[in-house]
């Protein structure tokens, strides 16, 4: 049954069907770009530019933080860098289902039937006869005849019937899946620093800036090489199916653009076939269990009908028993009237006992049917539980399978949208020998010259502005198309198939072993023919930076002012064009670093009180006086030196001893 929302879109199974149909339609759409026919060959030139990073000076970046310090204040700080990455994933799926059924049925029937029949007949006959009269002779005679007949019978029947039925059923299902993944990486770096303010009266604020490094970036044409481009086969959009993904899964795992596609790829390569087989097994299991439930249901219904029939048999037997007892009672009454002495014997025909036996048999048969019905109901309950379990397992497997099927189709759409990227990854993993033997025998039409030379006339040409600024003499020639012919040569003779230079679309780029007419024709704008063959950029200002162009213009202005005046408009236009061009020739690149730049901002107002400031000024004057005194003392010493007095003037006592001079001894 399909359910539609307010917009008319289907939900449930119809939404899945629409989703899969839409994905299939997207996969069948052609590519939004053109691809070249497989094994087609083209020629081209490969230009190589080299970037030069010239280190410049450092500069200050953004302000990071400030640190104000009072006079003589010392601040110690610790830089602690902790990089801790912890990833914990725990998934617990616990499904516990317990079903317990216990039935206890005890039936006990005990009956004692005592049937006692007592038949007693008493009769007495009295006869009195009298002859004569009272006056004469009177004879009186009496006769008494008495008789007693008693018949007593007792029938005792004891019936004991006990039925115990106890059924216990317990069903326990437990499914527990626990996944615990823990990954921890910790890096710690600690740095201790101390910053102080050495001033006694001035506050200082330290400014911390981000330190940046500047580079001068320039780009120049470095190399030029002729190449051959060989087209590879690209699969059609509808050919990107499950088998294609399986065939290239090991390459897709390495080159996948988004990790969200990896589970679909893993499911396709590892679990898809097993999931299909598992679903088929679960379906057959559920179908078999369904048949068991249906068979048990039929048996329960049949047993119910049998039990109803046995109930009717019990009722009929009870009715027969009542009818037999009623007939036996009537017979006994009639016999008691006509045969009071029991001469004809007993009147019991045994019909009541037979009817009672039929009742007992019918009840026992009904009880057996009831027990069989209970047993079938227990089995039916177990079968229903097993069927529900099979259906649950099947639904989980089907849900997971179709979720992954949709994910696989999503992967197919992703590969189709990025087919050139993934095909280039596939081609790059192809073994070189295999690639060589796949391509070596391709026939390539070549344009070859039938003559070795042509006559040309060199014409004087003023050249461009760069040639004019560099004072180069240039000439122009017209190259006529020489006589050519088309020949076919093998690709292995033209290109180096063992070395892949790169890819362009579905083209693989190989280096040519030698130039041909077409590649030489394409390279003529890059070659400067003179005494030597020089590689040049076809861009007029491609090899000059803005600074170099400005310097050339300044040199021209200094050397030939009149000539500069004539070309000033062209120079100005060239500078504007160079500044607006994406290839400016050079650029200044600023690269942030992980270092800091510190600058001290000293306060302008002292923090000492007036008394201390005056005392500090007097201390300064005292020091100045000491300096002047020392300067005068130095002058005096210099004067002594010029006077020939080279002794030490700071000696407190000097003793001179000469020959023949008496010694004076100080006795004190």
PDB file of C-alpha atoms in Angstrom, residues 29-147:
ATOM      1  CA  UNK A  29      22.433  10.697 -18.458  1.00  0.00           C
ATOM      2  CA  UNK A  30      25.430  11.538 -20.678  1.00  0.00           C
ATOM      3  CA  UNK A  31      28.455  13.347 -19.304  1.00  0.00           C
ATOM      4  CA  UNK A  32      28.315  17.120 -19.069  1.00  0.00           C
ATOM      5  CA  UNK A  33      31.683  17.315 -20.870  1.00  0.00           C
ATOM      6  CA  UNK A  34      33.270  15.870 -23.992  1.00  0.00           C
ATOM      7  CA  UNK A  35      35.791  13.067 -24.025  1.00  0.00           C
ATOM      8  CA  UNK A  36      38.107  12.188 -26.891  1.00  0.00           C
ATOM      9  CA  UNK A  37      37.867   8.926 -28.720  1.00  0.00           C
ATOM     10  CA  UNK A  38      40.005   6.173 -27.260  1.00  0.00           C
ATOM     11  CA  UNK A  39      43.478   5.713 -28.833  1.00  0.00           C
ATOM     12  CA  UNK A  40      43.302   9.034 -30.659  1.00  0.00           C
ATOM     13  CA  UNK A  41      46.586  10.991 -30.630  1.00  0.00           C
ATOM     14  CA  UNK A  42      47.218  14.715 -30.493  1.00  0.00           C
ATOM     15  CA  UNK A  43      50.351  16.859 -30.198  1.00  0.00           C
ATOM     16  CA  UNK A  44      51.165  19.814 -28.000  1.00  0.00           C
ATOM     17  CA  UNK A  45      53.847  21.643 -26.042  1.00  0.00           C
ATOM     18  CA  UNK A  46      54.333  21.489 -22.289  1.00  0.00           C
ATOM     19  CA  UNK A  47      55.435  24.743 -20.656  1.00  0.00           C
ATOM     20  CA  UNK A  48      57.107  24.716 -17.255  1.00  0.00           C
ATOM     21  CA  UNK A  49      57.223  27.824 -15.041  1.00  0.00           C
ATOM     22  CA  UNK A  50      59.428  28.115 -11.975  1.00  0.00           C
ATOM     23  CA  UNK A  51      58.525  30.143  -8.902  1.00  0.00           C
ATOM     24  CA  UNK A  52      61.241  31.843  -6.892  1.00  0.00           C
ATOM     25  CA  UNK A  53      60.675  32.820  -3.273  1.00  0.00           C
ATOM     26  CA  UNK A  54      63.168  35.470  -2.214  1.00  0.00           C
ATOM     27  CA  UNK A  55      63.290  36.079   1.513  1.00  0.00           C
ATOM     28  CA  UNK A  56      62.639  39.666   2.577  1.00  0.00           C
ATOM     29  CA  UNK A  57      62.524  41.359   5.967  1.00  0.00           C
ATOM     30  CA  UNK A  58      60.352  40.624   8.961  1.00  0.00           C
ATOM     31  CA  UNK A  59      57.403  42.785   9.879  1.00  0.00           C
ATOM     32  CA  UNK A  60      54.952  43.217  12.714  1.00  0.00           C
ATOM     33  CA  UNK A  61      51.494  41.757  12.400  1.00  0.00           C
ATOM     34  CA  UNK A  62      48.420  41.967  14.603  1.00  0.00           C
ATOM     35  CA  UNK A  63      48.620  42.843  18.272  1.00  0.00           C
ATOM     36  CA  UNK A  64      48.283  39.647  20.283  1.00  0.00           C
ATOM     37  CA  UNK A  65      48.357  40.836  23.914  1.00  0.00           C
ATOM     38  CA  UNK A  66      49.711  43.513  26.259  1.00  0.00           C
ATOM     39  CA  UNK A  67      51.481  43.246  29.635  1.00  0.00           C
ATOM     40  CA  UNK A  68      51.656  46.397  31.857  1.00  0.00           C
ATOM     41  CA  UNK A  69      54.314  46.346  34.617  1.00  0.00           C
ATOM     42  CA  UNK A  70      54.779  48.740  37.532  1.00  0.00           C
ATOM     43  CA  UNK A  71      58.328  49.905  38.509  1.00  0.00           C
ATOM     44  CA  UNK A  72      60.458  46.968  39.611  1.00  0.00           C
ATOM     45  CA  UNK A  73      57.530  44.604  39.051  1.00  0.00           C
ATOM     46  CA  UNK A  74      58.411  41.110  37.966  1.00  0.00           C
ATOM     47  CA  UNK A  75      55.884  38.906  36.259  1.00  0.00           C
ATOM     48  CA  UNK A  76      56.539  35.246  35.722  1.00  0.00           C
ATOM     49  CA  UNK A  77      54.366  33.318  33.359  1.00  0.00           C
ATOM     50  CA  UNK A  78      54.274  29.839  32.037  1.00  0.00           C
ATOM     51  CA  UNK A  79      53.251  28.971  28.532  1.00  0.00           C
ATOM     52  CA  UNK A  80      51.767  25.535  28.504  1.00  0.00           C
ATOM     53  CA  UNK A  81      50.630  24.122  25.248  1.00  0.00           C
ATOM     54  CA  UNK A  82      48.626  20.944  25.451  1.00  0.00           C
ATOM     55  CA  UNK A  83      47.307  19.263  22.356  1.00  0.00           C
ATOM     56  CA  UNK A  84      45.061  16.452  23.447  1.00  0.00           C
ATOM     57  CA  UNK A  85      42.858  14.601  21.081  1.00  0.00           C
ATOM     58  CA  UNK A  86      40.619  11.887  22.331  1.00  0.00           C
ATOM     59  CA  UNK A  87      38.084   9.990  20.343  1.00  0.00           C
ATOM     60  CA  UNK A  88      35.784   7.542  22.046  1.00  0.00           C
ATOM     61  CA  UNK A  89      33.028   5.685  20.293  1.00  0.00           C
ATOM     62  CA  UNK A  90      30.784   3.247  22.033  1.00  0.00           C
ATOM     63  CA  UNK A  91      27.810   1.601  20.468  1.00  0.00           C
ATOM     64  CA  UNK A  92      25.651  -0.781  22.449  1.00  0.00           C
ATOM     65  CA  UNK A  93      22.756  -2.637  20.942  1.00  0.00           C
ATOM     66  CA  UNK A  94      21.021  -4.740  23.550  1.00  0.00           C
ATOM     67  CA  UNK A  95      17.787  -6.452  22.657  1.00  0.00           C
ATOM     68  CA  UNK A  96      16.291  -8.714  25.317  1.00  0.00           C
ATOM     69  CA  UNK A  97      13.013 -10.452  24.782  1.00  0.00           C
ATOM     70  CA  UNK A  98      11.660 -12.902  27.343  1.00  0.00           C
ATOM     71  CA  UNK A  99       8.387 -14.717  27.093  1.00  0.00           C
ATOM     72  CA  UNK A 100       7.299 -17.089  29.812  1.00  0.00           C
ATOM     73  CA  UNK A 101       4.067 -19.014  29.882  1.00  0.00           C
ATOM     74  CA  UNK A 102       3.161 -21.383  32.692  1.00  0.00           C
ATOM     75  CA  UNK A 103      -0.113 -23.206  32.926  1.00  0.00           C
ATOM     76  CA  UNK A 104      -1.144 -25.459  35.822  1.00  0.00           C
ATOM     77  CA  UNK A 105      -4.421 -27.343  35.629  1.00  0.00           C
ATOM     78  CA  UNK A 106      -5.348 -29.829  38.324  1.00  0.00           C
ATOM     79  CA  UNK A 107      -8.603 -31.644  38.133  1.00  0.00           C
ATOM     80  CA  UNK A 108      -9.709 -34.036  40.874  1.00  0.00           C
ATOM     81  CA  UNK A 109     -13.058 -35.801  40.782  1.00  0.00           C
ATOM     82  CA  UNK A 110     -14.057 -38.223  43.484  1.00  0.00           C
ATOM     83  CA  UNK A 111     -17.590 -39.578  43.725  1.00  0.00           C
ATOM     84  CA  UNK A 112     -19.147 -42.315  45.764  1.00  0.00           C
ATOM     85  CA  UNK A 113     -22.552 -43.476  44.700  1.00  0.00           C
ATOM     86  CA  UNK A 114     -24.494 -45.606  47.107  1.00  0.00           C
ATOM     87  CA  UNK A 115     -27.634 -47.055  45.784  1.00  0.00           C
ATOM     88  CA  UNK A 116     -29.632 -48.863  48.374  1.00  0.00           C
ATOM     89  CA  UNK A 117     -32.948 -50.531  47.542  1.00  0.00           C
ATOM     90  CA  UNK A 118     -35.069 -51.925  50.329  1.00  0.00           C
ATOM     91  CA  UNK A 119     -38.281 -53.810  49.549  1.00  0.00           C
ATOM     92  CA  UNK A 120     -40.308 -55.091  52.456  1.00  0.00           C
ATOM     93  CA  UNK A 121     -43.728 -56.677  52.315  1.00  0.00           C
ATOM     94  CA  UNK A 122     -45.744 -57.225  55.607  1.00  0.00           C
ATOM     95  CA  UNK A 123     -49.114 -58.826  55.609  1.00  0.00           C
ATOM     96  CA  UNK A 124     -51.308 -60.103  58.467  1.00  0.00           C
ATOM     97  CA  UNK A 125     -54.612 -61.930  58.156  1.00  0.00           C
ATOM     98  CA  UNK A 126     -56.875 -62.306  61.200  1.00  0.00           C
ATOM     99  CA  UNK A 127     -60.112 -64.373  61.200  1.00  0.00           C
ATOM    100  CA  UNK A 128     -62.482 -64.679  64.209  1.00  0.00           C
ATOM    101  CA  UNK A 129     -65.344 -67.092  64.253  1.00  0.00           C
ATOM    102  CA  UNK A 130     -68.014 -67.556  66.963  1.00  0.00           C
ATOM    103  CA  UNK A 131     -70.639 -70.295  67.294  1.00  0.00           C
ATOM    104  CA  UNK A 132     -73.558 -70.331  69.784  1.00  0.00           C
ATOM    105  CA  UNK A 133     -74.888 -67.739  72.124  1.00  0.00           C
ATOM    106  CA  UNK A 134     -73.811 -66.471  75.354  1.00  0.00           C
ATOM    107  CA  UNK A 135     -76.438 -68.301  77.308  1.00  0.00           C
ATOM    108  CA  UNK A 136     -75.919 -71.729  75.936  1.00  0.00           C
ATOM    109  CA  UNK A 137     -72.607 -72.537  74.558  1.00  0.00           C
ATOM    110  CA  UNK A 138     -70.552 -70.231  72.669  1.00  0.00           C
ATOM    111  CA  UNK A 139     -67.483 -71.332  70.805  1.00  0.00           C
ATOM    112  CA  UNK A 140     -65.029 -68.710  69.630  1.00  0.00           C
ATOM    113  CA  UNK A 141     -62.126 -69.485  67.317  1.00  0.00           C
ATOM    114  CA  UNK A 142     -59.436 -67.095  66.012  1.00  0.00           C
ATOM    115  CA  UNK A 143     -56.874 -67.552  63.243  1.00  0.00           C
ATOM    116  CA  UNK A 144     -53.860 -65.294  62.658  1.00  0.00           C
ATOM    117  CA  UNK A 145     -51.723 -65.624  59.647  1.00  0.00           C
ATOM    118  CA  UNK A 146     -48.806 -63.195  59.355  1.00  0.00           C
ATOM    119  CA  UNK A 147     -46.093 -63.010  56.732  1.00  0.00           C
TER     120      UNK A 147
END
